[in-house]
Coordinates of C-alpha atoms and ligand atoms in Angstrom, one line a residue:
M68 CA 0.1 0.2 -0.1
R69 CA 1.5 3.4 -1.2
I70 CA 0.9 6.2 1.4
R71 CA 0.4 9.7 0.0
K72 CA 1.8 12.1 2.6
N73 CA 1.6 15.6 4.0
V74 CA 3.8 17.7 1.7
N75 CA 5.1 19.7 4.9
E76 CA 6.1 16.6 6.7
I77 CA 7.9 14.7 4.1
K78 CA 11.7 14.9 4.5
D79 CA 12.8 12.5 1.6
G80 CA 13.3 12.9 -2.0
T81 CA 9.4 13.1 -3.1
L82 CA 9.6 16.7 -4.4
L83 CA 12.9 16.5 -5.9
W84 CA 11.9 13.5 -8.0
Y85 CA 8.2 15.2 -8.8
S86 CA 10.5 18.2 -9.8
K87 CA 12.6 16.1 -12.2
A88 CA 9.7 14.3 -13.5
V89 CA 7.7 17.5 -14.4
E90 CA 10.8 18.7 -16.3
E91 CA 11.1 15.5 -18.2
M92 CA 7.3 15.3 -19.0
K93 CA 7.4 19.0 -20.2
K94 CA 9.9 17.7 -23.1
R95 CA 7.4 15.3 -24.3
D96 CA 5.2 16.4 -27.2
I97 CA 1.6 17.7 -26.4
S98 CA 0.1 14.6 -28.4
D99 CA 1.7 12.1 -26.0
P100 CA -0.6 11.1 -23.3
T101 CA 2.3 11.0 -20.8
S102 CA 3.5 14.4 -21.6
W103 CA 2.9 17.3 -19.1
W104 CA 0.9 19.0 -21.5
Y105 CA -1.5 16.6 -22.4
Q106 CA -2.1 15.7 -18.9
G107 CA -2.9 19.4 -18.3
A108 CA -5.4 19.4 -21.3
I109 CA -7.4 16.3 -19.7
H110 CA -8.5 18.9 -17.2
G111 CA -9.1 21.9 -19.6
F112 CA -7.7 23.5 -22.6
G113 CA -8.4 27.0 -23.9
L114 CA -6.5 29.4 -26.2
S115 CA -8.1 32.8 -25.0
K116 CA -5.8 35.7 -25.7
A117 CA -7.6 37.8 -23.1
A118 CA -4.8 39.1 -20.7
V119 CA -4.9 38.1 -17.2
L120 CA -2.4 39.8 -14.9
A121 CA -0.3 37.7 -12.6
V122 CA 2.8 39.3 -10.6
G123 CA 2.4 42.1 -12.8
K124 CA 3.2 40.5 -15.9
P125 CA 0.1 39.6 -18.2
W126 CA -0.5 36.2 -19.3
S127 CA -3.3 34.5 -21.2
E128 CA -4.4 30.9 -21.8
Y129 CA -2.9 31.3 -25.1
S130 CA 0.4 32.2 -23.8
V131 CA 0.6 29.6 -21.2
W132 CA -0.3 26.9 -23.8
A133 CA 2.0 28.3 -26.6
Q134 CA 4.9 27.0 -24.3
A135 CA 3.8 23.6 -25.1
V136 CA 6.0 21.1 -27.3
G137 CA 4.3 20.4 -30.4
F138 CA 1.8 23.5 -30.1
P139 CA -0.7 24.0 -31.6
P140 CA -2.2 20.6 -31.1
S141 CA -4.4 19.3 -33.8
E142 CA -8.1 19.8 -33.9
K143 CA -8.8 16.2 -33.5
L144 CA -6.8 16.2 -30.2
V145 CA -8.6 19.1 -29.0
D146 CA -11.9 17.6 -29.8
S147 CA -11.1 14.2 -28.5
D148 CA -13.0 12.5 -25.7
F149 CA -9.9 12.7 -23.6
W150 CA -9.2 16.3 -23.4
Q151 CA -11.5 18.8 -21.6
Q152 CA -13.2 16.5 -19.2
C153 CA -12.8 18.0 -15.9
Q154 CA -16.1 17.4 -13.9
H155 CA -17.3 20.8 -12.0
G156 CA -20.4 21.6 -10.6
S157 CA -21.3 18.0 -10.5
W158 CA -21.5 15.0 -8.2
F159 CA -18.8 13.5 -10.5
F160 CA -16.4 16.2 -9.3
L161 CA -14.8 13.7 -6.6
P162 CA -14.6 10.5 -8.6
W163 CA -13.5 12.1 -11.9
H164 CA -10.6 13.8 -10.1
R165 CA -9.7 10.8 -8.1
M166 CA -9.4 9.1 -11.5
Y167 CA -7.5 11.9 -13.1
L168 CA -4.9 11.8 -9.8
Q169 CA -4.5 8.2 -10.2
Y170 CA -3.4 7.9 -13.7
F171 CA -1.4 11.3 -13.3
E172 CA 0.6 9.7 -10.2
A173 CA 1.2 6.3 -12.4
I174 CA 2.7 8.4 -15.2
V175 CA 5.1 10.4 -12.9
R176 CA 6.0 7.3 -11.0
K177 CA 7.0 5.6 -14.4
T178 CA 8.7 8.7 -15.4
I179 CA 10.8 8.8 -12.2
I180 CA 11.8 5.1 -12.6
E181 CA 13.0 5.7 -16.0
L182 CA 15.2 8.6 -14.5
G183 CA 16.6 6.2 -12.1
G184 CA 14.6 7.2 -9.2
P185 CA 12.6 5.0 -6.6
D186 CA 9.6 2.7 -7.9
D187 CA 7.1 3.7 -5.3
W188 CA 6.7 7.5 -5.6
S189 CA 3.3 8.8 -4.4
L190 CA 1.7 12.1 -4.8
P191 CA 1.9 14.3 -1.7
Y192 CA -1.1 16.3 -0.4
W193 CA -1.1 20.1 0.6
N194 CA -3.0 20.3 3.9
Y195 CA -4.0 23.9 3.9
C196 CA -7.0 22.7 6.1
D197 CA -4.2 22.8 9.0
G198 CA -4.4 26.6 8.8
N199 CA -7.4 26.1 11.0
N200 CA -6.1 23.5 13.1
L201 CA -6.3 24.4 16.7
A202 CA -4.1 21.3 17.6
L203 CA -1.3 23.3 15.9
N204 CA 0.7 26.4 17.1
T205 CA 0.4 29.6 15.1
A206 CA 3.6 29.2 13.1
E207 CA 2.5 25.6 12.0
Q208 CA -0.8 27.0 11.0
N209 CA 0.7 29.8 8.9
Q210 CA 3.0 27.4 7.1
A211 CA 0.0 25.3 6.2
L212 CA -1.5 28.2 4.2
H213 CA 1.7 28.9 2.3
L214 CA 2.8 26.8 -0.6
P215 CA 5.7 24.7 0.4
P216 CA 9.0 26.5 -0.2
E217 CA 10.2 24.0 -2.7
F218 CA 7.3 25.4 -5.3
G219 CA 9.1 28.9 -5.1
T220 CA 7.9 32.1 -3.7
T221 CA 8.6 35.2 -5.9
E222 CA 11.0 33.1 -8.0
P223 CA 11.7 29.7 -8.4
N224 CA 13.3 27.6 -6.1
P225 CA 16.6 26.5 -7.7
D226 CA 17.0 23.1 -6.6
F227 CA 13.1 22.4 -7.8
P228 CA 12.8 24.3 -11.2
G229 CA 10.1 21.9 -12.2
L230 CA 7.8 23.0 -9.4
W231 CA 7.6 26.5 -10.4
I232 CA 5.3 28.2 -13.0
E233 CA 5.7 31.7 -14.1
E234 CA 1.8 32.4 -14.2
R235 CA 1.1 31.9 -10.4
A236 CA -0.2 35.1 -8.8
F237 CA -0.4 34.8 -5.0
F238 CA 1.5 32.6 -2.6
S239 CA -0.7 32.2 0.3
V240 CA -4.3 31.8 1.3
T241 CA -6.4 33.0 4.2
H242 CA -7.6 31.3 7.0
N243 CA -11.2 31.8 5.6
N244 CA -10.3 30.4 2.2
A245 CA -8.6 27.2 3.6
A246 CA -11.8 26.3 5.7
C247 CA -12.7 22.7 5.4
E248 CA -14.5 22.0 8.4
S249 CA -18.0 23.0 7.4
S250 CA -17.9 21.0 4.3
M251 CA -16.9 18.0 6.0
R252 CA -19.9 18.3 8.3
V253 CA -22.3 18.1 5.5
P254 CA -24.1 14.9 6.1
Y255 CA -25.3 13.8 2.7
F256 CA -23.5 13.6 -0.6
A257 CA -25.7 14.6 -3.5
S258 CA -28.3 17.3 -3.8
T259 CA -30.8 18.7 -6.5
Q260 CA -31.2 22.1 -7.8
G261 CA -32.3 24.6 -5.3
E262 CA -31.4 22.8 -2.1
P263 CA -28.6 23.5 0.2
V264 CA -25.7 21.8 -1.6
G265 CA -24.4 18.2 -0.6
F266 CA -21.0 17.4 0.2
G267 CA -20.1 15.9 -3.2
G268 CA -22.2 18.1 -5.5
Q269 CA -25.4 18.2 -7.5
M270 CA -26.9 15.3 -9.3
N271 CA -26.4 16.0 -13.0
T272 CA -24.9 14.4 -16.0
F273 CA -21.4 15.0 -17.6
S274 CA -20.5 18.6 -16.5
H275 CA -17.4 20.2 -17.8
N276 CA -18.6 23.6 -17.0
P277 CA -19.8 24.6 -13.6
G278 CA -23.0 26.1 -12.4
T279 CA -23.7 25.2 -8.7
F280 CA -20.9 23.6 -6.7
G281 CA -21.0 20.7 -4.0
A282 CA -19.9 22.1 -0.5
L283 CA -16.3 20.6 -0.8
E284 CA -15.9 21.8 -4.2
D285 CA -17.0 25.3 -3.4
H286 CA -14.7 25.4 -0.3
P287 CA -11.9 24.7 0.1
H288 CA -11.5 23.7 -3.4
N289 CA -12.6 26.6 -5.7
K290 CA -11.3 29.0 -3.0
I291 CA -7.8 27.8 -3.0
H292 CA -7.8 27.8 -6.9
V293 CA -8.6 31.4 -7.1
A294 CA -6.4 32.2 -4.0
I295 CA -3.5 30.8 -5.7
S296 CA -4.7 32.2 -8.8
G297 CA -2.5 32.7 -11.9
A298 CA -2.8 29.4 -14.1
M299 CA -4.6 27.9 -11.0
G300 CA -7.3 30.3 -11.2
D301 CA -8.4 29.2 -14.7
P302 CA -9.8 25.4 -15.4
N303 CA -8.1 25.7 -18.8
T304 CA -4.7 25.9 -17.4
A305 CA -5.0 25.1 -13.7
A306 CA -3.2 21.5 -13.9
L307 CA -0.2 22.9 -15.7
D308 CA 0.8 24.5 -12.0
P309 CA 2.6 21.5 -10.2
I310 CA 0.8 22.5 -7.0
F311 CA -2.8 21.7 -8.7
W312 CA -2.0 17.9 -8.0
L313 CA -1.1 18.4 -4.4
H314 CA -4.3 20.4 -4.0
H315 CA -6.5 17.6 -5.4
A316 CA -4.8 15.1 -3.3
N317 CA -5.9 17.0 -0.3
I318 CA -9.6 17.1 -1.7
D319 CA -9.4 13.5 -2.5
R320 CA -8.2 12.8 0.9
L321 CA -11.1 15.0 2.5
W322 CA -13.5 12.6 0.7
Q323 CA -11.8 9.5 1.9
N324 CA -12.0 10.9 5.4
W325 CA -15.6 12.0 5.1
I326 CA -16.5 8.4 4.2
Q327 CA -14.3 6.9 7.2
Q328 CA -16.4 9.3 9.4
G329 CA -19.5 7.3 8.6
N330 CA -20.9 9.1 5.7
S331 CA -21.9 7.5 2.6
D332 CA -21.4 7.8 -1.1
P333 CA -24.5 7.8 -3.4
D334 CA -25.9 4.3 -4.3
S335 CA -27.6 5.5 -7.4
S336 CA -26.6 3.4 -10.4
T337 CA -26.4 6.5 -12.6
W338 CA -23.6 7.7 -10.4
L339 CA -22.0 4.2 -10.0
N340 CA -22.1 3.4 -13.6
Q341 CA -21.0 6.5 -15.0
T342 CA -17.6 6.1 -16.9
F343 CA -14.7 8.3 -18.2
D344 CA -11.8 7.9 -20.4
F345 CA -8.2 8.4 -19.6
H346 CA -4.7 7.0 -20.7
D347 CA -2.7 4.9 -18.3
E348 CA 1.2 5.1 -17.7
N349 CA 1.9 3.2 -20.9
A350 CA -0.2 5.9 -22.9
L351 CA -3.0 3.2 -23.5
P352 CA -6.5 4.2 -23.3
V353 CA -8.7 3.1 -20.5
T354 CA -12.3 3.3 -19.5
I355 CA -13.1 3.5 -15.7
A356 CA -16.5 3.5 -13.9
V357 CA -17.1 5.5 -10.7
K358 CA -17.7 2.6 -8.8
A359 CA -14.3 1.4 -9.3
V360 CA -12.7 4.2 -7.4
L361 CA -14.8 4.4 -4.2
N362 CA -12.1 2.7 -2.1
T363 CA -8.5 4.2 -2.3
E364 CA -6.9 1.1 -0.7
E365 CA -8.4 -1.0 -3.5
L366 CA -6.7 1.2 -5.8
G367 CA -3.4 0.8 -3.9
Y368 CA -3.1 4.0 -1.9
T369 CA -4.1 5.5 1.4
Y370 CA -3.2 9.1 3.1
S371 CA -1.0 9.5 6.0
K372 CA -3.5 11.3 8.2
N373 CA -7.2 11.8 8.9
Y374 CA -9.1 15.1 9.2
P375 CA -9.6 15.6 12.7
L376 CA -13.2 16.9 13.3
N377 CA -14.0 19.5 16.2
T378 CA -10.2 20.9 16.1
S379 CA -11.1 23.5 13.7
T380 CA -11.2 27.6 14.6
E381 CA -13.8 27.7 12.1
T382 CA -17.3 28.3 12.9
L383 CA -19.6 25.3 12.1
K384 CA -22.0 27.1 9.7
I385 CA -23.2 24.4 7.5
A386 CA -24.0 22.1 10.3
A387 CA -26.9 24.3 11.6
L388 CA -28.4 24.5 7.9
T389 CA -28.2 20.9 7.3
S390 CA -29.6 19.6 10.6
S391 CA -32.9 21.0 9.7
L392 CA -33.1 19.5 6.2
G393 CA -36.0 17.2 5.4
A394 CA -38.2 19.0 8.0
N395 CA -38.0 22.4 6.6
M396 CA -38.2 24.3 3.2
F397 CA -36.4 27.5 2.4
D398 CA -38.2 30.6 1.1
T399 CA -37.0 33.6 -0.7
I400 CA -37.7 36.5 1.8
A401 CA -35.8 39.2 -0.1
A402 CA -34.0 39.7 -3.5
T403 CA -32.3 42.4 -5.7
T404 CA -34.0 43.8 -8.6
E405 CA -30.9 44.5 -10.5
P406 CA -27.5 42.8 -11.5
L407 CA -24.5 44.0 -9.4
K408 CA -21.4 44.6 -11.4
L409 CA -18.0 44.2 -9.3
T410 CA -16.0 47.2 -9.2
S411 CA -12.3 46.9 -10.6
T412 CA -10.6 47.7 -7.6
P413 CA -11.4 46.5 -3.9
A414 CA -14.6 48.3 -3.3
S415 CA -17.9 47.6 -1.7
A416 CA -21.2 47.9 -3.4
P417 CA -24.6 48.2 -1.3
I418 CA -27.5 46.2 -2.6
D419 CA -31.2 47.4 -1.7
F420 CA -33.5 44.6 -0.7
L421 CA -37.4 44.5 -1.5
P422 CA -38.5 42.2 1.4
Q423 CA -41.6 40.4 -0.1
Q424 CA -44.8 40.5 1.7
K425 CA -45.7 36.7 2.3
S426 CA -42.8 36.1 4.5
D427 CA -43.9 38.2 7.7
T428 CA -43.1 35.5 10.1
N429 CA -39.8 35.1 8.8
L430 CA -39.1 38.8 8.9
K431 CA -40.2 38.8 12.5
A432 CA -38.2 35.6 13.3
L433 CA -35.0 37.1 11.9
S434 CA -35.2 40.5 13.5
T435 CA -36.7 40.0 16.9
P436 CA -34.5 38.8 19.7
E437 CA -37.2 37.4 21.7
I438 CA -37.9 34.7 19.3
S439 CA -35.5 32.2 20.3
E440 CA -36.1 29.5 17.7
P441 CA -33.1 29.6 15.4
T442 CA -34.0 30.3 11.8
S443 CA -31.5 29.1 9.2
V444 CA -30.7 31.9 6.6
I445 CA -28.9 31.5 3.3
I446 CA -27.7 34.1 0.9
M447 CA -27.8 33.1 -2.6
L448 CA -25.5 34.6 -5.3
E449 CA -26.8 33.6 -8.7
N450 CA -26.0 33.7 -12.3
I451 CA -22.5 35.0 -11.8
T452 CA -21.0 35.6 -15.2
G453 CA -18.0 37.4 -16.3
E454 CA -14.4 36.7 -17.7
G455 CA -11.0 36.1 -16.3
V456 CA -9.5 35.0 -13.0
I457 CA -10.8 36.6 -9.8
A458 CA -9.5 36.1 -6.2
P459 CA -11.9 35.1 -3.7
I460 CA -14.7 37.9 -3.2
D461 CA -15.8 38.5 0.4
V462 CA -19.4 38.7 1.1
F463 CA -20.6 41.2 3.8
I464 CA -23.9 42.2 5.5
R465 CA -24.1 45.9 6.5
V466 CA -26.6 47.4 8.6
A467 CA -27.4 50.8 6.9
H468 CA -28.3 53.1 10.0
S469 CA -25.2 51.9 12.1
G470 CA -22.7 51.2 9.5
E471 CA -22.0 47.8 11.4
R472 CA -20.4 45.4 8.7
I473 CA -20.1 41.7 9.4
Q474 CA -18.5 39.2 6.9
V475 CA -20.7 36.3 5.9
G476 CA -18.0 34.4 4.1
S477 CA -16.3 34.5 0.7
I478 CA -17.0 32.9 -2.7
G479 CA -14.5 31.6 -5.2
L480 CA -15.3 31.9 -8.9
F481 CA -13.4 29.0 -10.4
G482 CA -14.3 28.3 -14.0
L483 CA -16.2 32.0 -14.3
S484 CA -15.4 32.2 -17.8
Q485 CA -16.5 28.7 -18.9
A486 CA -19.6 28.9 -16.9
S487 CA -20.4 32.3 -18.4
T488 CA -20.0 30.9 -22.2
P489 CA -22.8 28.8 -23.7
S490 CA -21.8 25.5 -25.2
K491 CA -23.3 22.4 -26.6
Q492 CA -23.9 21.2 -22.8
H493 CA -24.4 24.5 -20.9
A494 CA -26.4 27.4 -21.2
G495 CA -23.7 29.8 -20.0
T496 CA -26.0 31.4 -17.2
G497 CA -22.8 31.6 -14.8
I498 CA -22.1 30.4 -11.4
N499 CA -24.4 30.1 -8.4
A500 CA -23.0 30.2 -5.0
Q501 CA -24.6 30.0 -1.6
L502 CA -23.5 31.2 1.8
D503 CA -24.9 30.3 5.1
A504 CA -25.8 33.5 7.0
T505 CA -27.3 32.1 10.0
D506 CA -24.9 33.2 12.5
V507 CA -24.7 36.6 11.1
F508 CA -28.3 37.1 11.3
H509 CA -28.4 36.0 14.9
T510 CA -25.7 38.2 15.8
L511 CA -27.3 41.2 14.1
R512 CA -30.8 40.5 15.7
A513 CA -29.3 40.4 19.1
H514 CA -28.4 44.0 18.8
S515 CA -31.3 46.6 19.3
Q516 CA -33.0 48.4 16.8
W517 CA -32.3 46.2 14.0
Q518 CA -34.7 45.7 10.9
L519 CA -34.5 43.4 8.1
E520 CA -35.1 46.4 5.6
D521 CA -32.0 48.0 7.0
I522 CA -29.5 45.5 5.6
H523 CA -27.5 45.9 2.6
I524 CA -25.3 42.9 0.9
E525 CA -21.9 43.9 0.2
V526 CA -19.5 42.1 -2.2
E527 CA -15.8 43.1 -2.3
P528 CA -12.8 41.3 -4.2
S529 CA -10.0 40.4 -1.9
K530 CA -7.6 41.6 -4.9
A531 CA -7.9 44.1 -7.6
L532 CA -9.8 42.7 -10.6
G533 CA -7.1 43.8 -13.0
E534 CA -8.4 42.7 -16.6
A535 CA -11.2 40.5 -15.1
N536 CA -14.9 41.4 -14.8
A537 CA -17.9 39.8 -13.0
T538 CA -21.6 40.5 -12.6
I539 CA -23.7 38.9 -9.9
G540 CA -27.2 38.4 -11.7
R541 CA -29.2 38.3 -8.6
I542 CA -28.7 38.1 -4.8
S543 CA -31.4 37.0 -2.7
I544 CA -32.0 36.0 1.0
K545 CA -33.8 32.6 1.8
A546 CA -35.0 31.6 5.2
E547 CA -36.5 28.4 6.6
V548 CA -40.1 28.3 6.6
Ligands
CU766 CU1 -9.5 21.7 -8.9

């Protein structure tokens, strides 16, 4: 049994051999399934020339892919069943990425053996969840939020040139963006449209372009992608950053841990029998079904550590929300009437709400401290469309008359451009996100003189937008009824 280890705890040659293998795989032609380029294109491929800023130097999908050996690839390759396959906004997100990692890891291992290295190389994982781990001291927590030094900081680490990518923008993530606990507490895997999202995502068919994300996919997955940003912030280039694979190993580990904690995968045959196509380490095509990847030990690997519940500094927001599921429905109590465009520099924008008449009881329950029954509240941000790579967007509730502002959470728009572009399988209606605002509402209603009509919702990108843009189609507040 191979063990995938925490990157911050390995002392052996794992990263040195990874770096050498990446350099070797980059020398291979983009049409070779074992090349770095082909492996990246399995996730996504695009040739947009729209400029994106990273470390002050503009880049585009085109400029990243033009570095590939054998560029441009043939049309036949681009349109094949092997490229642009990543599953997002879907209950196939977790199994597809597990398959993807497994074949990638085997290709890297074979490359390392050919280079004269060990025959048991395993992909390490980057455990940014430790950034919120109370069992660790502050220095250890902060270390977990930074890329391992081997990947380079503002320039490549000279001993590990293969682990660097020029198009990487930010080097650390915030505690908030690394939050894992609330997703780990969602007790069911799949959800349907309009429900609070499940751990693993929405029941749908092949889903290359995202719409609504599952809990784990939303956070920490998406937020880590856009917090690292650069190539990692765009699904069409993300897998070309060597850190991508360590990020996804952590996501894969969290799925394994979630099952070990007593939760269950879907038993639907639609999910279990869905197949996907890849190439193995000998560049031979393989077709594999979801049901074949549900047990990592049967696949020959496990992880060095489990996710410890109850040790996080994070507030357990989703737990409150999901505990009431089944018994209660959610009803829209207020919504914006016009789309909101994000501003180009970090700035906030107030949104006025028009509370709807029929939800009188909800309004009362939300604004009256005397009513002790907790009412779950969700903020829905829908039809978010735009272009480019945008760092996590912080979402706040502001009380107009007092100016008091409380952060509800943040959203990561990974795959924004793809979700905004109509295609064969996708309407291009953008990304939908939801945030649990229950705690914030209960904090607010404990304050005197508070009225629901008095609140604004503010959104603020955590980094300047640069060339990117985004518009939120509609923001609404839903409460339990
Ligand atoms: Cu990803």
